[in-house]
Amino acid sequence: MATTKRTRFSRRVPDHVTDEIVHVLGADDRLFGFNELFESVFDRLKERNAVSGGEEMLRLRAYEKLQNLVTRGMVEKQGKEYKGLSRLPEAHSSFEAE
């Protein structure tokens, strides 16, 4: 029996949710509660016509991506509020493309 090596094809598309989180947190040097941050991200995504899957699913995705940024040390979590750090622009898809 011949074994074949399976490779996964990964299409790297821009992550609009992370990009908008980076933009909102990077624009102000203040603390954001998650709901306030999500509303700003959701409004910007609606303007770009990049909303898919409904608001609740998008809220879950945004929370997961925000926690990922906290884990990577790009966002600081203070209680239930979040603040962008100096490394935050590295999470933007245009930074990875360079």
PDB file of C-alpha atoms in Angstrom:
ATOM      1  CA  MET A   1       0.000   0.000   0.000  1.00  0.00           C
ATOM      2  CA  ALA A   2       1.524   3.275  -1.072  1.00  0.00           C
ATOM      3  CA  THR A   3       1.420   6.139   1.322  1.00  0.00           C
ATOM      4  CA  THR A   4       1.003   9.598   0.010  1.00  0.00           C
ATOM      5  CA  LYS A   5       2.039  12.700   1.741  1.00  0.00           C
ATOM      6  CA  ARG A   6      -0.893  15.006   2.100  1.00  0.00           C
ATOM      7  CA  THR A   7      -0.188  18.669   2.147  1.00  0.00           C
ATOM      8  CA  ARG A   8      -2.604  21.244   3.311  1.00  0.00           C
ATOM      9  CA  PHE A   9      -3.200  24.172   1.071  1.00  0.00           C
ATOM     10  CA  SER A  10      -3.600  27.307   3.104  1.00  0.00           C
ATOM     11  CA  ARG A  11      -4.829  30.400   1.365  1.00  0.00           C
ATOM     12  CA  ARG A  12      -3.697  33.411   3.333  1.00  0.00           C
ATOM     13  CA  VAL A  13      -6.456  35.961   3.108  1.00  0.00           C
ATOM     14  CA  PRO A  14      -6.447  39.183   5.082  1.00  0.00           C
ATOM     15  CA  ASP A  15      -8.014  38.776   8.505  1.00  0.00           C
ATOM     16  CA  HIS A  16     -10.464  41.674   8.532  1.00  0.00           C
ATOM     17  CA  VAL A  17     -11.511  41.210  12.158  1.00  0.00           C
ATOM     18  CA  THR A  18      -7.941  41.342  13.482  1.00  0.00           C
ATOM     19  CA  ASP A  19      -7.128  44.249  11.179  1.00  0.00           C
ATOM     20  CA  GLU A  20     -10.027  46.268  12.574  1.00  0.00           C
ATOM     21  CA  ILE A  21      -9.132  45.393  16.176  1.00  0.00           C
ATOM     22  CA  VAL A  22      -5.589  46.605  15.457  1.00  0.00           C
ATOM     23  CA  HIS A  23      -6.927  49.799  13.889  1.00  0.00           C
ATOM     24  CA  VAL A  24      -9.302  50.625  16.758  1.00  0.00           C
ATOM     25  CA  LEU A  25      -6.831  49.806  19.555  1.00  0.00           C
ATOM     26  CA  GLY A  26      -3.955  51.480  17.738  1.00  0.00           C
ATOM     27  CA  ALA A  27      -5.850  54.710  17.052  1.00  0.00           C
ATOM     28  CA  ASP A  28      -6.357  55.555  20.734  1.00  0.00           C
ATOM     29  CA  ASP A  29      -4.000  55.138  23.644  1.00  0.00           C
ATOM     30  CA  ARG A  30      -6.806  54.351  26.075  1.00  0.00           C
ATOM     31  CA  LEU A  31      -8.572  51.382  27.610  1.00  0.00           C
ATOM     32  CA  PHE A  32     -11.528  49.788  25.816  1.00  0.00           C
ATOM     33  CA  GLY A  33     -14.146  47.505  27.304  1.00  0.00           C
ATOM     34  CA  PHE A  34     -14.907  44.554  25.034  1.00  0.00           C
ATOM     35  CA  ASN A  35     -18.413  45.755  24.145  1.00  0.00           C
ATOM     36  CA  GLU A  36     -17.175  49.220  23.196  1.00  0.00           C
ATOM     37  CA  LEU A  37     -14.315  47.719  21.191  1.00  0.00           C
ATOM     38  CA  PHE A  38     -16.632  45.275  19.440  1.00  0.00           C
ATOM     39  CA  GLU A  39     -19.119  47.999  18.489  1.00  0.00           C
ATOM     40  CA  SER A  40     -16.319  50.038  16.888  1.00  0.00           C
ATOM     41  CA  VAL A  41     -14.974  46.988  15.038  1.00  0.00           C
ATOM     42  CA  PHE A  42     -18.463  45.923  13.924  1.00  0.00           C
ATOM     43  CA  ASP A  43     -19.279  49.414  12.606  1.00  0.00           C
ATOM     44  CA  ARG A  44     -16.027  49.568  10.641  1.00  0.00           C
ATOM     45  CA  LEU A  45     -16.619  46.097   9.186  1.00  0.00           C
ATOM     46  CA  LYS A  46     -20.148  47.089   8.135  1.00  0.00           C
ATOM     47  CA  GLU A  47     -18.720  50.160   6.363  1.00  0.00           C
ATOM     48  CA  ARG A  48     -16.312  47.895   4.456  1.00  0.00           C
ATOM     49  CA  ASN A  49     -19.094  45.377   3.743  1.00  0.00           C
ATOM     50  CA  ALA A  50     -16.946  42.680   5.374  1.00  0.00           C
ATOM     51  CA  VAL A  51     -19.525  41.307   7.827  1.00  0.00           C
ATOM     52  CA  SER A  52     -20.528  37.688   7.404  1.00  0.00           C
ATOM     53  CA  GLY A  53     -22.050  35.057   9.643  1.00  0.00           C
ATOM     54  CA  GLY A  54     -24.145  37.323  11.839  1.00  0.00           C
ATOM     55  CA  GLU A  55     -23.359  39.606  14.736  1.00  0.00           C
ATOM     56  CA  GLU A  56     -23.163  36.945  17.459  1.00  0.00           C
ATOM     57  CA  MET A  57     -20.744  34.766  15.493  1.00  0.00           C
ATOM     58  CA  LEU A  58     -18.651  37.839  14.711  1.00  0.00           C
ATOM     59  CA  ARG A  59     -18.644  38.753  18.422  1.00  0.00           C
ATOM     60  CA  LEU A  60     -17.259  35.297  19.263  1.00  0.00           C
ATOM     61  CA  ARG A  61     -14.604  35.543  16.541  1.00  0.00           C
ATOM     62  CA  ALA A  62     -13.591  39.026  17.688  1.00  0.00           C
ATOM     63  CA  TYR A  63     -13.266  37.864  21.307  1.00  0.00           C
ATOM     64  CA  GLU A  64     -11.156  34.877  20.258  1.00  0.00           C
ATOM     65  CA  LYS A  65      -8.875  37.070  18.138  1.00  0.00           C
ATOM     66  CA  LEU A  66      -8.552  39.630  20.929  1.00  0.00           C
ATOM     67  CA  GLN A  67      -7.541  36.929  23.407  1.00  0.00           C
ATOM     68  CA  ASN A  68      -4.992  35.667  20.869  1.00  0.00           C
ATOM     69  CA  LEU A  69      -3.491  39.178  20.719  1.00  0.00           C
ATOM     70  CA  VAL A  70      -3.339  39.263  24.527  1.00  0.00           C
ATOM     71  CA  THR A  71      -1.555  35.899  24.554  1.00  0.00           C
ATOM     72  CA  ARG A  72       0.942  37.121  21.931  1.00  0.00           C
ATOM     73  CA  GLY A  73       1.755  40.173  24.066  1.00  0.00           C
ATOM     74  CA  MET A  74       0.356  42.754  21.640  1.00  0.00           C
ATOM     75  CA  VAL A  75      -2.613  43.812  23.762  1.00  0.00           C
ATOM     76  CA  GLU A  76      -2.645  44.404  27.496  1.00  0.00           C
ATOM     77  CA  LYS A  77      -5.646  43.235  29.498  1.00  0.00           C
ATOM     78  CA  GLN A  78      -6.408  45.154  32.675  1.00  0.00           C
ATOM     79  CA  GLY A  79      -9.397  43.574  34.364  1.00  0.00           C
ATOM     80  CA  LYS A  80     -12.071  43.627  31.651  1.00  0.00           C
ATOM     81  CA  GLU A  81     -10.464  46.367  29.583  1.00  0.00           C
ATOM     82  CA  TYR A  82      -7.947  46.198  26.767  1.00  0.00           C
ATOM     83  CA  LYS A  83      -5.183  48.488  25.562  1.00  0.00           C
ATOM     84  CA  GLY A  84      -2.954  48.173  22.494  1.00  0.00           C
ATOM     85  CA  LEU A  85       0.794  47.897  23.054  1.00  0.00           C
ATOM     86  CA  SER A  86       3.669  49.012  20.843  1.00  0.00           C
ATOM     87  CA  ARG A  87       3.879  45.638  19.027  1.00  0.00           C
ATOM     88  CA  LEU A  88       0.197  45.731  18.010  1.00  0.00           C
ATOM     89  CA  PRO A  89       0.819  46.862  14.379  1.00  0.00           C
ATOM     90  CA  GLU A  90       2.680  43.563  13.810  1.00  0.00           C
ATOM     91  CA  ALA A  91      -0.695  41.765  13.929  1.00  0.00           C
ATOM     92  CA  HIS A  92      -2.063  43.704  10.928  1.00  0.00           C
ATOM     93  CA  SER A  93      -2.195  41.695   7.684  1.00  0.00           C
ATOM     94  CA  SER A  94      -0.271  44.389   5.778  1.00  0.00           C
ATOM     95  CA  PHE A  95       2.659  43.950   8.188  1.00  0.00           C
ATOM     96  CA  GLU A  96       2.819  40.207   7.492  1.00  0.00           C
ATOM     97  CA  ALA A  97       2.735  40.823   3.732  1.00  0.00           C
ATOM     98  CA  GLU A  98       5.923  42.916   3.850  1.00  0.00           C
TER      99      GLU A  98
END
